[in-house]
PDB file of C-alpha atoms in Angstrom:
ATOM      1  CA  UNK C 118     155.734  43.504  82.440  1.00 49.00           C
ATOM      2  CA  UNK C 119     153.599  43.495  79.312  1.00 49.00           C
ATOM      3  CA  UNK C 120     151.984  40.049  79.041  1.00 52.00           C
ATOM      4  CA  UNK C 121     151.604  40.320  75.237  1.00 52.00           C
ATOM      5  CA  UNK C 122     155.335  40.898  74.664  1.00 55.00           C
ATOM      6  CA  UNK C 123     157.592  37.902  74.117  1.00 67.00           C
ATOM      7  CA  UNK C 124     160.336  37.186  76.623  1.00 68.00           C
ATOM      8  CA  UNK C 125     163.735  38.327  75.330  1.00 70.00           C
ATOM      9  CA  UNK C 126     166.674  36.132  76.320  1.00 73.00           C
ATOM     10  CA  UNK C 127     169.926  37.929  77.065  1.00 76.00           C
ATOM     11  CA  UNK C 128     173.400  36.393  77.322  1.00 80.00           C
ATOM     12  CA  UNK C 129     173.037  36.304  81.092  1.00 79.00           C
ATOM     13  CA  UNK C 130     169.732  34.442  80.700  1.00 78.00           C
ATOM     14  CA  UNK C 131     171.360  31.856  78.438  1.00 81.00           C
ATOM     15  CA  UNK C 132     174.212  31.409  80.916  1.00 84.00           C
ATOM     16  CA  UNK C 133     171.815  30.913  83.816  1.00 82.00           C
ATOM     17  CA  UNK C 134     169.691  28.539  81.731  1.00 82.00           C
ATOM     18  CA  UNK C 135     172.672  26.368  80.757  1.00 87.00           C
ATOM     19  CA  UNK C 136     173.827  26.191  84.374  1.00 87.00           C
ATOM     20  CA  UNK C 137     170.297  25.307  85.471  1.00 86.00           C
ATOM     21  CA  UNK C 138     170.041  22.416  82.997  1.00 87.00           C
ATOM     22  CA  UNK C 139     173.509  21.165  83.911  1.00 89.00           C
ATOM     23  CA  UNK C 140     172.693  21.119  87.622  1.00 89.00           C
ATOM     24  CA  UNK C 141     169.338  19.486  86.891  1.00 89.00           C
ATOM     25  CA  UNK C 142     171.108  16.667  85.042  1.00 90.00           C
ATOM     26  CA  UNK C 143     173.893  16.009  87.541  1.00 91.00           C
ATOM     27  CA  UNK C 144     171.860  16.477  90.722  1.00 90.00           C
ATOM     28  CA  UNK C 145     168.473  14.995  89.777  1.00 89.00           C
ATOM     29  CA  UNK C 146     167.980  13.641  86.240  1.00 90.00           C
ATOM     30  CA  UNK C 147     171.142  11.510  86.010  1.00 90.00           C
ATOM     31  CA  UNK C 148     170.918   9.789  89.424  1.00 92.00           C
ATOM     32  CA  UNK C 149     167.164   9.235  89.177  1.00 92.00           C
ATOM     33  CA  UNK C 150     167.494   7.883  85.632  1.00 91.00           C
ATOM     34  CA  UNK C 151     170.168   5.402  86.735  1.00 93.00           C
ATOM     35  CA  UNK C 152     168.087   4.264  89.707  1.00 93.00           C
ATOM     36  CA  UNK C 153     164.939   3.869  87.580  1.00 92.00           C
ATOM     37  CA  UNK C 154     166.631   1.945  84.785  1.00 91.00           C
ATOM     38  CA  UNK C 155     168.483  -0.278  87.277  1.00 93.00           C
ATOM     39  CA  UNK C 156     165.247  -1.054  89.097  1.00 91.00           C
ATOM     40  CA  UNK C 157     163.537  -1.922  85.813  1.00 88.00           C
ATOM     41  CA  UNK C 158     166.469  -4.162  84.811  1.00 89.00           C
ATOM     42  CA  UNK C 159     166.304  -6.027  88.117  1.00 90.00           C
ATOM     43  CA  UNK C 160     162.525  -6.419  87.742  1.00 86.00           C
ATOM     44  CA  UNK C 161     162.953  -7.881  84.249  1.00 84.00           C
ATOM     45  CA  UNK C 162     165.681 -10.314  85.273  1.00 86.00           C
ATOM     46  CA  UNK C 163     163.840 -11.534  88.361  1.00 85.00           C
ATOM     47  CA  UNK C 164     160.633 -12.038  86.399  1.00 79.00           C
ATOM     48  CA  UNK C 165     158.616  -9.267  88.049  1.00 77.00           C
ATOM     49  CA  UNK C 166     158.138  -7.769  84.584  1.00 77.00           C
ATOM     50  CA  UNK C 167     157.452 -10.390  81.922  1.00 75.00           C
ATOM     51  CA  UNK C 168     158.857  -9.768  78.422  1.00 78.00           C
ATOM     52  CA  UNK C 169     158.801 -11.870  75.262  1.00 79.00           C
ATOM     53  CA  UNK C 170     162.073 -10.697  73.730  1.00 81.00           C
ATOM     54  CA  UNK C 171     165.298  -8.943  74.595  1.00 83.00           C
ATOM     55  CA  UNK C 172     164.248  -5.912  72.554  1.00 86.00           C
ATOM     56  CA  UNK C 173     161.120  -5.544  74.651  1.00 83.00           C
ATOM     57  CA  UNK C 174     163.182  -5.808  77.825  1.00 85.00           C
ATOM     58  CA  UNK C 175     165.596  -3.126  76.597  1.00 88.00           C
ATOM     59  CA  UNK C 176     162.665  -0.895  75.685  1.00 88.00           C
ATOM     60  CA  UNK C 177     161.235  -1.223  79.195  1.00 87.00           C
ATOM     61  CA  UNK C 178     164.582  -0.441  80.834  1.00 89.00           C
ATOM     62  CA  UNK C 179     165.128   2.520  78.506  1.00 91.00           C
ATOM     63  CA  UNK C 180     161.596   3.766  79.122  1.00 90.00           C
ATOM     64  CA  UNK C 181     161.996   3.663  82.897  1.00 90.00           C
ATOM     65  CA  UNK C 182     165.361   5.425  82.633  1.00 91.00           C
ATOM     66  CA  UNK C 183     163.887   8.152  80.439  1.00 92.00           C
ATOM     67  CA  UNK C 184     160.949   8.569  82.818  1.00 91.00           C
ATOM     68  CA  UNK C 185     163.376   8.921  85.729  1.00 90.00           C
ATOM     69  CA  UNK C 186     165.396  11.567  83.857  1.00 92.00           C
ATOM     70  CA  UNK C 187     162.287  13.557  82.975  1.00 92.00           C
ATOM     71  CA  UNK C 188     160.957  13.347  86.532  1.00 91.00           C
ATOM     72  CA  UNK C 189     164.294  14.456  87.968  1.00 89.00           C
ATOM     73  CA  UNK C 190     164.599  17.363  85.547  1.00 89.00           C
ATOM     74  CA  UNK C 191     161.070  18.621  86.215  1.00 88.00           C
ATOM     75  CA  UNK C 192     161.495  18.282  89.971  1.00 88.00           C
ATOM     76  CA  UNK C 193     164.693  20.331  89.866  1.00 87.00           C
ATOM     77  CA  UNK C 194     163.169  23.002  87.633  1.00 82.00           C
ATOM     78  CA  UNK C 195     160.258  23.379  90.062  1.00 80.00           C
ATOM     79  CA  UNK C 196     162.416  23.334  93.180  1.00 79.00           C
ATOM     80  CA  UNK C 197     163.298  27.035  93.008  1.00 76.00           C
ATOM     81  CA  UNK C 198     167.011  26.510  92.285  1.00 80.00           C
ATOM     82  CA  UNK C 199     166.692  27.695  88.688  1.00 80.00           C
ATOM     83  CA  UNK C 200     164.759  30.765  89.789  1.00 79.00           C
ATOM     84  CA  UNK C 201     167.587  31.511  92.209  1.00 81.00           C
ATOM     85  CA  UNK C 202     170.160  31.240  89.380  1.00 81.00           C
ATOM     86  CA  UNK C 203     168.225  33.639  87.149  1.00 81.00           C
ATOM     87  CA  UNK C 204     167.798  36.037  90.053  1.00 80.00           C
ATOM     88  CA  UNK C 205     171.550  36.005  90.742  1.00 80.00           C
ATOM     89  CA  UNK C 206     172.928  36.021  87.183  1.00 78.00           C
ATOM     90  CA  UNK C 207     170.218  37.956  85.295  1.00 76.00           C
ATOM     91  CA  UNK C 208     168.238  40.019  87.809  1.00 78.00           C
ATOM     92  CA  UNK C 209     167.066  42.545  85.185  1.00 79.00           C
ATOM     93  CA  UNK C 210     166.126  40.003  82.516  1.00 75.00           C
ATOM     94  CA  UNK C 211     162.602  39.296  81.341  1.00 73.00           C
ATOM     95  CA  UNK C 212     162.851  35.682  82.444  1.00 72.00           C
ATOM     96  CA  UNK C 213     163.586  36.654  86.045  1.00 74.00           C
ATOM     97  CA  UNK C 214     160.780  39.237  86.007  1.00 76.00           C
ATOM     98  CA  UNK C 215     158.370  36.581  84.737  1.00 75.00           C
ATOM     99  CA  UNK C 216     159.558  34.210  87.424  1.00 74.00           C
ATOM    100  CA  UNK C 217     159.036  36.830  90.119  1.00 76.00           C
ATOM    101  CA  UNK C 218     155.546  37.477  88.770  1.00 78.00           C
ATOM    102  CA  UNK C 219     154.717  33.769  88.943  1.00 74.00           C
ATOM    103  CA  UNK C 220     156.121  33.586  92.471  1.00 77.00           C
ATOM    104  CA  UNK C 221     153.963  36.498  93.559  1.00 80.00           C
ATOM    105  CA  UNK C 222     150.864  34.898  92.060  1.00 80.00           C
ATOM    106  CA  UNK C 223     151.631  31.618  93.814  1.00 77.00           C
ATOM    107  CA  UNK C 224     152.058  33.460  97.102  1.00 82.00           C
ATOM    108  CA  UNK C 225     148.799  35.293  96.456  1.00 83.00           C
ATOM    109  CA  UNK C 226     146.975  32.011  95.772  1.00 83.00           C
ATOM    110  CA  UNK C 227     148.297  30.507  99.000  1.00 84.00           C
ATOM    111  CA  UNK C 228     147.278  33.541 101.064  1.00 87.00           C
ATOM    112  CA  UNK C 229     143.911  33.737  99.302  1.00 86.00           C
ATOM    113  CA  UNK C 230     143.238  30.034  99.903  1.00 87.00           C
ATOM    114  CA  UNK C 231     144.109  30.328 103.599  1.00 88.00           C
ATOM    115  CA  UNK C 232     141.940  33.408 103.935  1.00 88.00           C
ATOM    116  CA  UNK C 233     139.043  31.686 102.175  1.00 87.00           C
ATOM    117  CA  UNK C 234     139.273  28.483 104.239  1.00 86.00           C
ATOM    118  CA  UNK C 235     139.462  30.319 107.568  1.00 88.00           C
ATOM    119  CA  UNK C 236     136.482  32.504 106.720  1.00 86.00           C
ATOM    120  CA  UNK C 237     134.354  29.817 105.056  1.00 84.00           C
ATOM    121  CA  UNK C 238     134.452  27.424 108.030  1.00 84.00           C
ATOM    122  CA  UNK C 239     132.851  30.113 110.188  1.00 86.00           C
ATOM    123  CA  UNK C 240     129.775  30.236 107.919  1.00 83.00           C
ATOM    124  CA  UNK C 241     126.729  28.030 107.757  1.00 85.00           C
ATOM    125  CA  UNK C 242     125.244  27.054 104.403  1.00 81.00           C
ATOM    126  CA  UNK C 243     122.049  28.874 105.376  1.00 83.00           C
ATOM    127  CA  UNK C 244     124.079  32.084 105.864  1.00 83.00           C
ATOM    128  CA  UNK C 245     125.028  32.187 102.183  1.00 86.00           C
ATOM    129  CA  UNK C 246     123.070  34.217  99.676  1.00 89.00           C
ATOM    130  CA  UNK C 247     121.524  32.562  96.623  1.00 90.00           C
ATOM    131  CA  UNK C 248     124.393  33.728  94.436  1.00 90.00           C
ATOM    132  CA  UNK C 249     126.995  32.471  96.923  1.00 89.00           C
ATOM    133  CA  UNK C 250     125.222  29.103  97.075  1.00 90.00           C
ATOM    134  CA  UNK C 251     125.273  28.905  93.282  1.00 92.00           C
ATOM    135  CA  UNK C 252     129.016  29.660  93.216  1.00 90.00           C
ATOM    136  CA  UNK C 253     129.583  27.036  95.909  1.00 89.00           C
ATOM    137  CA  UNK C 254     127.746  24.402  93.835  1.00 91.00           C
ATOM    138  CA  UNK C 255     129.803  25.376  90.779  1.00 91.00           C
ATOM    139  CA  UNK C 256     132.995  25.000  92.836  1.00 91.00           C
ATOM    140  CA  UNK C 257     131.882  21.568  94.013  1.00 91.00           C
ATOM    141  CA  UNK C 258     131.025  20.511  90.450  1.00 93.00           C
ATOM    142  CA  UNK C 259     134.365  21.693  89.085  1.00 92.00           C
ATOM    143  CA  UNK C 260     136.267  20.091  91.965  1.00 92.00           C
ATOM    144  CA  UNK C 261     134.613  16.720  91.447  1.00 93.00           C
ATOM    145  CA  UNK C 262     134.331  16.386  87.658  1.00 93.00           C
ATOM    146  CA  UNK C 263     137.564  18.118  86.631  1.00 91.00           C
ATOM    147  CA  UNK C 264     139.921  17.110  89.461  1.00 93.00           C
ATOM    148  CA  UNK C 265     138.747  14.420  91.873  1.00 93.00           C
ATOM    149  CA  UNK C 266     136.947  12.081  89.459  1.00 94.00           C
ATOM    150  CA  UNK C 267     139.719  11.912  86.780  1.00 94.00           C
ATOM    151  CA  UNK C 268     142.456  11.288  89.355  1.00 94.00           C
ATOM    152  CA  UNK C 269     140.292   8.753  91.179  1.00 95.00           C
ATOM    153  CA  UNK C 270     139.817   6.806  87.943  1.00 95.00           C
ATOM    154  CA  UNK C 271     143.521   7.040  87.069  1.00 95.00           C
ATOM    155  CA  UNK C 272     144.769   5.903  90.481  1.00 94.00           C
ATOM    156  CA  UNK C 273     142.126   3.200  90.752  1.00 93.00           C
ATOM    157  CA  UNK C 274     142.976   1.934  87.260  1.00 93.00           C
ATOM    158  CA  UNK C 275     146.719   1.941  88.012  1.00 92.00           C
ATOM    159  CA  UNK C 276     146.138   0.023  91.230  1.00 92.00           C
ATOM    160  CA  UNK C 277     144.027  -2.572  89.413  1.00 91.00           C
ATOM    161  CA  UNK C 278     146.589  -2.888  86.613  1.00 89.00           C
ATOM    162  CA  UNK C 279     149.465  -3.282  89.085  1.00 86.00           C
ATOM    163  CA  UNK C 280     147.614  -6.099  90.847  1.00 87.00           C
ATOM    164  CA  UNK C 281     146.766  -7.779  87.542  1.00 88.00           C
ATOM    165  CA  UNK C 282     150.445  -7.739  86.515  1.00 79.00           C
ATOM    166  CA  UNK C 283     151.524  -8.853  90.022  1.00 78.00           C
ATOM    167  CA  UNK C 284     153.468  -5.654  90.638  1.00 76.00           C
ATOM    168  CA  UNK C 285     151.741  -5.378  94.005  1.00 82.00           C
ATOM    169  CA  UNK C 286     150.115  -8.266  95.914  1.00 84.00           C
ATOM    170  CA  UNK C 287     146.364  -8.674  96.150  1.00 86.00           C
ATOM    171  CA  UNK C 288     144.420  -8.832  99.393  1.00 83.00           C
ATOM    172  CA  UNK C 289     144.681 -12.008 101.455  1.00 84.00           C
ATOM    173  CA  UNK C 290     141.738 -11.051 103.651  1.00 85.00           C
ATOM    174  CA  UNK C 291     139.094 -10.420 100.984  1.00 80.00           C
ATOM    175  CA  UNK C 292     139.462 -13.694  99.099  1.00 82.00           C
ATOM    176  CA  UNK C 293     136.311 -13.367  96.995  1.00 84.00           C
ATOM    177  CA  UNK C 294     137.408 -10.044  95.442  1.00 85.00           C
ATOM    178  CA  UNK C 295     141.149  -9.855  96.242  1.00 88.00           C
ATOM    179  CA  UNK C 296     141.824  -6.863  93.979  1.00 89.00           C
ATOM    180  CA  UNK C 297     138.986  -4.745  95.342  1.00 89.00           C
ATOM    181  CA  UNK C 298     140.536  -3.285  98.568  1.00 90.00           C
ATOM    182  CA  UNK C 299     143.631  -1.794  96.959  1.00 91.00           C
ATOM    183  CA  UNK C 300     141.630  -0.636  93.947  1.00 92.00           C
ATOM    184  CA  UNK C 301     139.303   1.238  96.295  1.00 93.00           C
ATOM    185  CA  UNK C 302     142.352   2.611  98.110  1.00 94.00           C
ATOM    186  CA  UNK C 303     143.680   3.950  94.802  1.00 93.00           C
ATOM    187  CA  UNK C 304     140.330   5.569  94.039  1.00 95.00           C
ATOM    188  CA  UNK C 305     140.239   7.247  97.467  1.00 95.00           C
ATOM    189  CA  UNK C 306     143.841   8.492  97.164  1.00 95.00           C
ATOM    190  CA  UNK C 307     143.137   9.931  93.700  1.00 94.00           C
ATOM    191  CA  UNK C 308     139.928  11.582  94.906  1.00 95.00           C
ATOM    192  CA  UNK C 309     141.645  13.243  97.887  1.00 95.00           C
ATOM    193  CA  UNK C 310     144.624  14.296  95.766  1.00 94.00           C
ATOM    194  CA  UNK C 311     142.326  15.943  93.218  1.00 93.00           C
ATOM    195  CA  UNK C 312     140.506  17.731  96.005  1.00 93.00           C
ATOM    196  CA  UNK C 313     143.793  19.033  97.443  1.00 92.00           C
ATOM    197  CA  UNK C 314     145.004  20.219  94.027  1.00 90.00           C
ATOM    198  CA  UNK C 315     141.758  22.087  93.407  1.00 90.00           C
ATOM    199  CA  UNK C 316     141.892  23.816  96.793  1.00 87.00           C
ATOM    200  CA  UNK C 317     145.531  24.800  96.234  1.00 84.00           C
ATOM    201  CA  UNK C 318     144.612  26.460  92.912  1.00 84.00           C
ATOM    202  CA  UNK C 319     142.373  28.959  94.756  1.00 86.00           C
ATOM    203  CA  UNK C 320     139.815  28.559  91.961  1.00 88.00           C
ATOM    204  CA  UNK C 321     136.788  28.737  94.241  1.00 89.00           C
ATOM    205  CA  UNK C 322     138.028  31.856  96.031  1.00 89.00           C
ATOM    206  CA  UNK C 323     138.694  33.564  92.701  1.00 88.00           C
ATOM    207  CA  UNK C 324     135.167  32.669  91.543  1.00 90.00           C
ATOM    208  CA  UNK C 325     133.698  34.520  94.521  1.00 89.00           C
ATOM    209  CA  UNK C 326     135.880  37.570  93.845  1.00 88.00           C
ATOM    210  CA  UNK C 327     135.027  37.640  90.129  1.00 88.00           C
ATOM    211  CA  UNK C 328     131.325  36.736  90.181  1.00 89.00           C
ATOM    212  CA  UNK C 329     130.177  38.176  93.523  1.00 87.00           C
ATOM    213  CA  UNK C 330     132.598  40.913  94.656  1.00 87.00           C
ATOM    214  CA  UNK C 331     129.964  42.666  96.762  1.00 87.00           C
ATOM    215  CA  UNK C 332     128.900  39.542  98.672  1.00 86.00           C
ATOM    216  CA  UNK C 333     130.160  38.701 102.126  1.00 87.00           C
ATOM    217  CA  UNK C 334     132.725  36.172 100.915  1.00 88.00           C
ATOM    218  CA  UNK C 335     133.801  38.145  97.845  1.00 86.00           C
ATOM    219  CA  UNK C 336     134.175  41.383  99.798  1.00 88.00           C
ATOM    220  CA  UNK C 337     136.222  39.625 102.481  1.00 86.00           C
ATOM    221  CA  UNK C 338     138.570  38.038  99.932  1.00 85.00           C
ATOM    222  CA  UNK C 339     138.878  41.235  97.867  1.00 83.00           C
ATOM    223  CA  UNK C 340     140.705  42.893 100.758  1.00 80.00           C
ATOM    224  CA  UNK C 341     143.804  40.935  99.724  1.00 75.00           C
ATOM    225  CA  UNK C 342     145.662  42.926  97.003  1.00 71.00           C
ATOM    226  CA  UNK C 343     146.034  41.036  93.695  1.00 67.00           C
ATOM    227  CA  UNK C 344     149.651  40.319  92.649  1.00 63.00           C
ATOM    228  CA  UNK C 345     149.455  41.991  89.224  1.00 55.00           C
ATOM    229  CA  UNK C 346     148.666  45.386  90.777  1.00 50.00           C
ATOM    230  CA  UNK C 347     150.812  45.676  93.859  1.00 48.00           C
ATOM    231  CA  UNK C 348     154.590  45.226  93.955  1.00 50.00           C
ATOM    232  CA  UNK C 349     156.479  43.452  96.752  1.00 50.00           C
ATOM    233  CA  UNK C 350     157.879  46.757  98.025  1.00 50.00           C
ATOM    234  CA  UNK C 351     154.399  48.245  98.327  1.00 46.00           C
ATOM    235  CA  UNK C 352     152.772  45.093  99.688  1.00 47.00           C
ATOM    236  CA  UNK C 353     153.803  45.721 103.286  1.00 49.00           C
ATOM    237  CA  UNK C 354     152.559  49.329 103.237  1.00 45.00           C
ATOM    238  CA  UNK C 355     149.097  48.460 101.896  1.00 42.00           C
ATOM    239  CA  UNK C 356     148.684  45.450 104.186  1.00 44.00           C
ATOM    240  CA  UNK C 357     149.691  47.618 107.130  1.00 47.00           C
ATOM    241  CA  UNK C 358     147.065  50.183 106.115  1.00 41.00           C
ATOM    242  CA  UNK C 359     144.473  47.413 105.868  1.00 39.00           C
ATOM    243  CA  UNK C 360     145.168  46.014 109.324  1.00 41.00           C
ATOM    244  CA  UNK C 361     145.373  49.455 110.943  1.00 40.00           C
ATOM    245  CA  UNK C 362     141.955  50.458 109.599  1.00 40.00           C
ATOM    246  CA  UNK C 363     140.108  47.288 110.596  1.00 41.00           C
ATOM    247  CA  UNK C 364     138.200  47.260 113.872  1.00 36.00           C
ATOM    248  CA  UNK C 365     136.501  43.890 113.994  1.00 40.00           C
ATOM    249  CA  UNK C 366     134.186  42.685 116.736  1.00 37.00           C
ATOM    250  CA  UNK C 367     132.459  39.356 117.085  1.00 39.00           C
ATOM    251  CA  UNK C 368     129.225  40.565 115.516  1.00 38.00           C
ATOM    252  CA  UNK C 369     130.057  43.374 113.082  1.00 35.00           C
ATOM    253  CA  UNK C 370     132.739  45.704 111.695  1.00 39.00           C
ATOM    254  CA  UNK C 371     132.764  49.312 112.779  1.00 37.00           C
ATOM    255  CA  UNK C 372     132.379  52.063 110.136  1.00 40.00           C
ATOM    256  CA  UNK C 373     136.122  52.786 110.225  1.00 43.00           C
ATOM    257  CA  UNK C 374     136.470  49.982 107.680  1.00 44.00           C
ATOM    258  CA  UNK C 375     134.863  52.130 104.956  1.00 46.00           C
ATOM    259  CA  UNK C 376     137.582  54.785 105.055  1.00 47.00           C
ATOM    260  CA  UNK C 377     140.211  52.079 104.853  1.00 44.00           C
ATOM    261  CA  UNK C 378     138.538  50.361 101.877  1.00 50.00           C
ATOM    262  CA  UNK C 379     138.211  53.697 100.081  1.00 50.00           C
ATOM    263  CA  UNK C 380     141.903  54.400 100.610  1.00 46.00           C
ATOM    264  CA  UNK C 381     142.926  50.934  99.402  1.00 46.00           C
ATOM    265  CA  UNK C 382     140.773  51.075  96.262  1.00 50.00           C
ATOM    266  CA  UNK C 383     142.129  54.500  95.375  1.00 53.00           C
ATOM    267  CA  UNK C 384     145.715  53.374  95.973  1.00 53.00           C
ATOM    268  CA  UNK C 385     145.319  50.203  93.922  1.00 49.00           C
ATOM    269  CA  UNK C 386     143.609  52.073  91.084  1.00 52.00           C
ATOM    270  CA  UNK C 387     146.614  54.396  90.878  1.00 52.00           C
ATOM    271  CA  UNK C 388     148.921  51.403  90.509  1.00 46.00           C
ATOM    272  CA  UNK C 389     146.648  49.908  87.884  1.00 46.00           C
ATOM    273  CA  UNK C 390     146.772  53.099  85.824  1.00 47.00           C
ATOM    274  CA  UNK C 391     150.586  52.904  85.848  1.00 46.00           C
ATOM    275  CA  UNK C 392     150.512  49.432  84.327  1.00 42.00           C
ATOM    276  CA  UNK C 393     147.951  50.338  81.640  1.00 44.00           C
TER     277      UNK C 393
END
């Protein structure tokens, strides 16, 4: 589908969208909003959340209820149920095609990440070329400064704030700095979560493919067909051709790989010409 063209909503798309929002409200947003607002009301009445006026208390309860509704709606939209509705009620619509494209890219990122992790653990840092080492340092910088560090600060700050407001108890073991252990725990959780999110995005693997396609890592990852070129029906045929042409040993790959790579590149270039 042309990425520059706007998505056109048909009557079937509108019907599927209305049903999706209705199910999201009754199955997720409504129940979670009631639970969140009720929990906030109990916290206000028991003194867990201190307020100076009734208006402030109502605002807190309403805010928690709204947050629960938004969380429930987003969780339902990302659960795959809405994609199933569009696939059933509007299979030929632009919205379903866009959803299938996103699903294919997500599947590609998962497969690419697994392929990258399995191959990278077999390498030593000294085995990498200068360009691969530079890409690795860029991946580490991006992972730390754009993912791990922000989430570490957010989770650490939330943990410290929760202890200051007595939402969670402080440490009884470390009496000199009672808030420090759980603050550090929040920092560690945020750091690990940011690291996991970065790895799941397959950013580092895509950097090797884009910036060093002829290197050992880039060439290994490039064997996986990108989702915007190959269709699901053709995916099995090309992957079968890839596996049938590979003759790997512990030390090297036999020359039969070259014929396979030539066939794959030619086949993928034909598909690319169809989309252009």
